Amino acid sequence: MKQPDVLVIGAGPAGTAAASMLLSAGFDVMIVERTKFPRFVIGESLLPRCMDILSECGLLEAVTEREFQKKFGAKFTMGDKICDFDFSNQFTKGWNWTWQVPRADFDKTLADEVERKGARILYETSVTGITFSENEAITDIENTSGKQKIKSQYVVDGSGYGRVLPRLLNLDKASMMPPRAAVFMHITDQKRPDNIDGIRIQIAVFEQDIWGWVIPFSNRNTSVGVVGNIIGKFDKDNCADFLRGVINSDPVLKNRFAESDYVLDPQAITAYAATVSKFYGHRFVLTGNSTEFLDPVFSSGVTFALESGMVAGKLVARELRGEKVDWEKDYVLHMKQGVDTFRSYVNGWYDGTLQKIFFAKNFEQDIKEKICSVLAGYVWDTSNSFVSKHNTALTSLSKVIGYYQ
Ligand code: FAD
């Protein structure tokens, strides 16, 4: 087998974004993917920032053709209180819409497109080991035909929840986020309202640290999940009762989903937050969920997977051309800027600060537009004070809002 310039682990959004940038730069790319596509993975609500990245990676057109459900904003609810974010009313001049996607279809679209552009994808093949020498990486792969060693100049880890290089190179680090869990399913949606509520994403607060999502797809099925401080509140082998119980506690959701059938049986993920001690090393870089994952509440996971894959792909290409790359500045600090901004919002969500702001009567439009840009994924726009001062802006605002309310 011809040895590739770059071996990518995993054909999720991080892996395919990196592969696409490397292919455009003229490198030979092989993706090693453990499963057979299409395969299920959670993470169905995109952010408008994804559109810029898909466009730069040359993947936007292929996704557009799939006619996924368009997402124009998000509706947050707490009992009868509602806070609507509309991406066309935001501070940063960026995309004002994106998609809600069944990931099996979305990821397969990206993988097929990079294959069409020239990547070789080995499906149902796992990476099981790796060694590095001065001039190359030697990756052990395994499938039903047996074991092989692949030599490449560079390895991009886009293995997501598989966390291949963090495990093999001992890079896993305990996350500072408290352990939380999620229970979710795909269901039929016969009682989908005919108005905008039928197609838009809803984030429903059940308790301060327990919330749920409703993500309608264009195939008329809907993803429903409950997330937060729920560890110990459900039986992992039978989480349907718990999930149905929480959904039924909201009369509107109960009415809509009580008679829905499962398209994807309820399943759970526990203690999903993860991080690593380093993002890159000699002849390798980690991208997407193999680096850091915080929490699903603001749907940032795919955006970070695509952003890190795109940036890593560009930097690997530059290094392979013999240019000097400042990985710390151009990769680690860049990604941390985005992740740390969302960290403030995730923490603010679970400690109640953001809920106080979202559902306040005096939530002013100019501030709402700045927060909306963060929720759209424009977390590199430091002219937005709710990005540049992310660690203090929310607390200060919640005090003022609390004072006037
Ligand atoms: P993945 O999408 O996980 O892809 C990694 C690929 O690597 C997989 O195909 C896997 O099979 C392959 N792989 C793994 N191990 C190996 C191996 N040994 N050899 C070869 N291949 C391997 N994000 C959002 O943007 N929006 C959301 O609404 C959202 N909701 C979420 C809800 C929950 C409950 C959770 C836990 C997460 C959510 N996320 C969401 C986050 C999202 O799931 C991830 O951030 C995103 O899937 C990461 O993409 P990735 O490309 O890094 O990895």
Tab-separated table of C-alpha atoms in Angstrom, residues 7-198:
chain	number	residue	atom	x	y	z
A	7	LEU	CA	-2.581	9.804	8.428
A	8	VAL	CA	-5.817	11.088	10.010
A	9	ILE	CA	-7.479	9.081	12.780
A	10	GLY	CA	-11.292	9.260	12.539
A	11	ALA	CA	-13.648	10.518	9.810
A	12	GLY	CA	-15.747	12.808	12.045
A	13	PRO	CA	-15.891	16.595	11.423
A	14	ALA	CA	-12.421	17.234	12.916
A	15	GLY	CA	-10.771	14.539	10.794
A	16	THR	CA	-12.494	15.458	7.542
A	17	ALA	CA	-11.869	19.222	7.998
A	18	ALA	CA	-8.147	18.540	8.524
A	19	ALA	CA	-8.063	16.100	5.599
A	20	SER	CA	-9.740	18.622	3.313
A	21	MET	CA	-7.208	21.380	4.084
A	22	LEU	CA	-4.296	18.969	3.561
A	23	LEU	CA	-5.708	17.715	0.257
A	24	SER	CA	-6.115	21.308	-0.974
A	25	ALA	CA	-2.472	21.899	-0.082
A	26	GLY	CA	-1.521	18.943	-2.297
A	27	PHE	CA	-0.729	16.277	0.326
A	28	ASP	CA	-1.646	12.618	0.158
A	29	VAL	CA	-4.073	11.822	3.011
A	30	MET	CA	-5.293	8.522	4.471
A	31	ILE	CA	-8.146	8.458	7.009
A	32	VAL	CA	-8.444	5.431	9.279
A	33	GLU	CA	-12.018	5.115	10.625
A	34	ARG	CA	-13.037	2.471	13.169
A	35	THR	CA	-16.679	2.188	12.109
A	36	LYS	CA	-18.611	1.749	8.913
A	37	PHE	CA	-20.357	4.968	7.745
A	38	PRO	CA	-23.084	6.084	8.160
A	39	ARG	CA	-22.702	5.725	11.917
A	40	PHE	CA	-24.515	7.449	14.789
A	41	VAL	CA	-22.791	10.035	16.946
A	42	ILE	CA	-24.400	12.685	19.148
A	43	GLY	CA	-23.977	16.435	18.403
A	44	GLU	CA	-26.704	17.529	16.019
A	45	SER	CA	-27.086	21.277	16.386
A	46	LEU	CA	-24.464	23.302	14.486
A	47	LEU	CA	-23.486	26.952	15.008
A	48	PRO	CA	-23.294	29.598	12.236
A	49	ARG	CA	-19.472	29.716	12.609
A	50	CYS	CA	-19.483	26.173	11.112
A	51	MET	CA	-20.602	27.673	7.784
A	52	ASP	CA	-17.436	29.804	7.478
A	53	ILE	CA	-15.300	26.753	8.228
A	54	LEU	CA	-17.161	24.391	5.899
A	55	SER	CA	-16.812	27.023	3.197
A	56	GLU	CA	-13.056	27.447	3.745
A	57	CYS	CA	-12.621	23.653	3.748
A	58	GLY	CA	-14.500	23.371	0.440
A	59	LEU	CA	-17.232	21.262	2.066
A	60	LEU	CA	-20.168	23.675	2.216
A	61	GLU	CA	-21.648	22.850	-1.173
A	62	ALA	CA	-21.821	19.100	-0.484
A	63	VAL	CA	-23.614	19.698	2.829
A	64	THR	CA	-25.995	22.251	1.276
A	65	GLU	CA	-27.159	19.633	-1.222
A	66	ARG	CA	-28.430	17.436	1.640
A	67	GLU	CA	-31.177	19.951	2.529
A	68	PHE	CA	-30.768	19.543	6.275
A	69	GLN	CA	-33.109	21.478	8.564
A	70	LYS	CA	-32.059	25.132	8.633
A	71	LYS	CA	-31.413	26.646	12.053
A	72	PHE	CA	-31.967	30.417	12.384
A	73	GLY	CA	-31.570	30.744	16.144
A	74	ALA	CA	-32.527	29.007	19.373
A	75	LYS	CA	-35.377	29.199	21.828
A	76	PHE	CA	-34.599	28.905	25.552
A	77	THR	CA	-37.534	28.195	27.872
A	78	MET	CA	-38.009	27.992	31.641
A	79	GLY	CA	-41.612	27.161	32.501
A	80	ASP	CA	-43.598	29.835	30.636
A	81	LYS	CA	-40.618	32.206	30.284
A	82	ILE	CA	-39.080	32.361	26.805
A	83	CYS	CA	-35.807	33.802	25.496
A	84	ASP	CA	-35.387	33.739	21.717
A	85	PHE	CA	-32.071	34.213	19.989
A	86	ASP	CA	-32.226	35.088	16.303
A	87	PHE	CA	-28.872	34.831	14.507
A	88	SER	CA	-29.826	37.678	12.178
A	89	ASN	CA	-29.717	39.990	15.214
A	90	GLN	CA	-26.135	39.634	16.304
A	91	PHE	CA	-23.098	41.839	16.914
A	92	THR	CA	-20.604	39.999	14.690
A	93	LYS	CA	-21.135	40.218	10.953
A	94	GLY	CA	-21.286	36.520	10.193
A	95	TRP	CA	-23.643	33.796	9.001
A	96	ASN	CA	-27.144	34.176	10.361
A	97	TRP	CA	-28.169	30.556	9.940
A	98	THR	CA	-26.831	27.013	9.989
A	99	TRP	CA	-28.248	23.463	10.208
A	100	GLN	CA	-29.677	20.839	12.562
A	101	VAL	CA	-28.282	17.526	11.296
A	102	PRO	CA	-28.577	13.807	11.982
A	103	ARG	CA	-24.829	13.276	12.389
A	104	ALA	CA	-24.843	9.915	10.601
A	105	ASP	CA	-25.836	11.763	7.387
A	106	PHE	CA	-23.788	14.913	7.984
A	107	ASP	CA	-20.545	13.064	8.766
A	108	LYS	CA	-21.018	10.693	5.826
A	109	THR	CA	-21.498	13.698	3.525
A	110	LEU	CA	-18.198	15.199	4.725
A	111	ALA	CA	-16.371	11.861	4.476
A	112	ASP	CA	-17.694	11.146	0.955
A	113	GLU	CA	-16.651	14.624	-0.148
A	114	VAL	CA	-13.058	14.326	1.102
A	115	GLU	CA	-12.883	10.863	-0.487
A	116	ARG	CA	-14.052	12.445	-3.753
A	117	LYS	CA	-11.312	15.060	-3.353
A	118	GLY	CA	-8.730	12.266	-3.119
A	119	ALA	CA	-8.462	11.027	0.481
A	120	ARG	CA	-8.214	7.267	0.969
A	121	ILE	CA	-10.577	6.191	3.776
A	122	LEU	CA	-10.096	2.805	5.434
A	123	TYR	CA	-13.423	2.060	7.138
A	124	GLU	CA	-13.885	-0.572	9.849
A	125	THR	CA	-10.221	-0.183	10.651
A	126	SER	CA	-8.881	0.816	14.069
A	127	VAL	CA	-5.709	2.563	15.113
A	128	THR	CA	-4.220	0.437	17.880
A	129	GLY	CA	-0.700	1.775	18.406
A	130	ILE	CA	1.802	4.425	17.360
A	131	THR	CA	5.532	5.124	17.492
A	132	PHE	CA	7.429	8.182	16.323
A	133	SER	CA	10.950	8.509	14.970
A	134	GLU	CA	12.788	11.661	13.900
A	135	ASN	CA	11.362	11.583	10.363
A	136	GLU	CA	8.095	9.656	10.536
A	137	ALA	CA	5.162	8.275	12.502
A	138	ILE	CA	4.462	4.532	12.371
A	139	THR	CA	0.791	3.801	13.083
A	140	ASP	CA	-0.531	0.307	13.877
A	141	ILE	CA	-3.891	-0.352	12.274
A	142	GLU	CA	-6.136	-3.390	12.512
A	143	ASN	CA	-9.169	-4.690	10.617
A	144	THR	CA	-10.678	-8.056	9.679
A	145	SER	CA	-7.862	-8.622	7.143
A	146	GLY	CA	-5.270	-8.341	9.921
A	147	LYS	CA	-2.706	-5.869	11.238
A	148	GLN	CA	-0.546	-3.373	9.347
A	149	LYS	CA	1.894	-0.575	10.002
A	150	ILE	CA	1.385	2.708	8.117
A	151	LYS	CA	4.258	5.148	7.804
A	152	SER	CA	3.442	8.850	7.439
A	153	GLN	CA	5.153	12.157	8.004
A	154	TYR	CA	2.415	13.387	10.308
A	155	VAL	CA	-0.611	12.110	12.246
A	156	VAL	CA	-3.764	14.146	12.931
A	157	ASP	CA	-5.911	12.681	15.702
A	158	GLY	CA	-9.613	13.301	15.036
A	159	SER	CA	-10.772	10.245	16.979
A	160	GLY	CA	-13.310	12.127	19.125
A	161	TYR	CA	-14.642	10.059	21.997
A	162	GLY	CA	-12.161	7.308	20.975
A	163	ARG	CA	-9.357	9.597	22.327
A	164	VAL	CA	-6.760	7.469	20.526
A	165	LEU	CA	-3.550	9.500	20.944
A	166	PRO	CA	-4.475	10.827	24.423
A	167	ARG	CA	-4.751	7.172	25.507
A	168	LEU	CA	-1.732	5.819	23.600
A	169	LEU	CA	0.550	8.718	24.580
A	170	ASN	CA	-0.799	9.179	28.106
A	171	LEU	CA	-2.052	12.715	27.488
A	172	ASP	CA	-5.468	12.410	29.180
A	173	LYS	CA	-6.038	14.900	32.003
A	174	ALA	CA	-8.984	15.204	34.402
A	175	SER	CA	-11.453	17.868	33.257
A	176	MET	CA	-12.188	20.750	35.626
A	177	MET	CA	-15.874	20.511	34.639
A	178	PRO	CA	-18.005	18.588	37.200
A	179	PRO	CA	-19.130	15.153	35.928
A	180	ARG	CA	-22.511	15.457	34.213
A	181	ALA	CA	-24.522	13.098	32.028
A	182	ALA	CA	-26.880	13.110	29.062
A	183	VAL	CA	-29.744	10.796	28.065
A	184	PHE	CA	-31.143	11.127	24.548
A	185	MET	CA	-33.169	9.521	21.777
A	186	HIS	CA	-34.470	10.152	18.272
A	187	ILE	CA	-38.246	9.980	18.012
A	188	THR	CA	-41.030	10.477	15.524
A	189	ASP	CA	-42.656	13.911	15.698
A	190	GLN	CA	-46.207	13.515	14.368
A	191	LYS	CA	-47.479	16.425	16.468
A	192	ARG	CA	-44.783	18.844	15.265
A	193	PRO	CA	-46.377	22.343	15.335
A	194	ASP	CA	-46.953	23.935	11.923
A	195	ASN	CA	-45.312	27.179	13.028
A	196	ILE	CA	-41.625	28.050	13.674
A	197	ASP	CA	-41.684	25.975	16.906
A	198	GLY	CA	-41.989	22.866	14.767
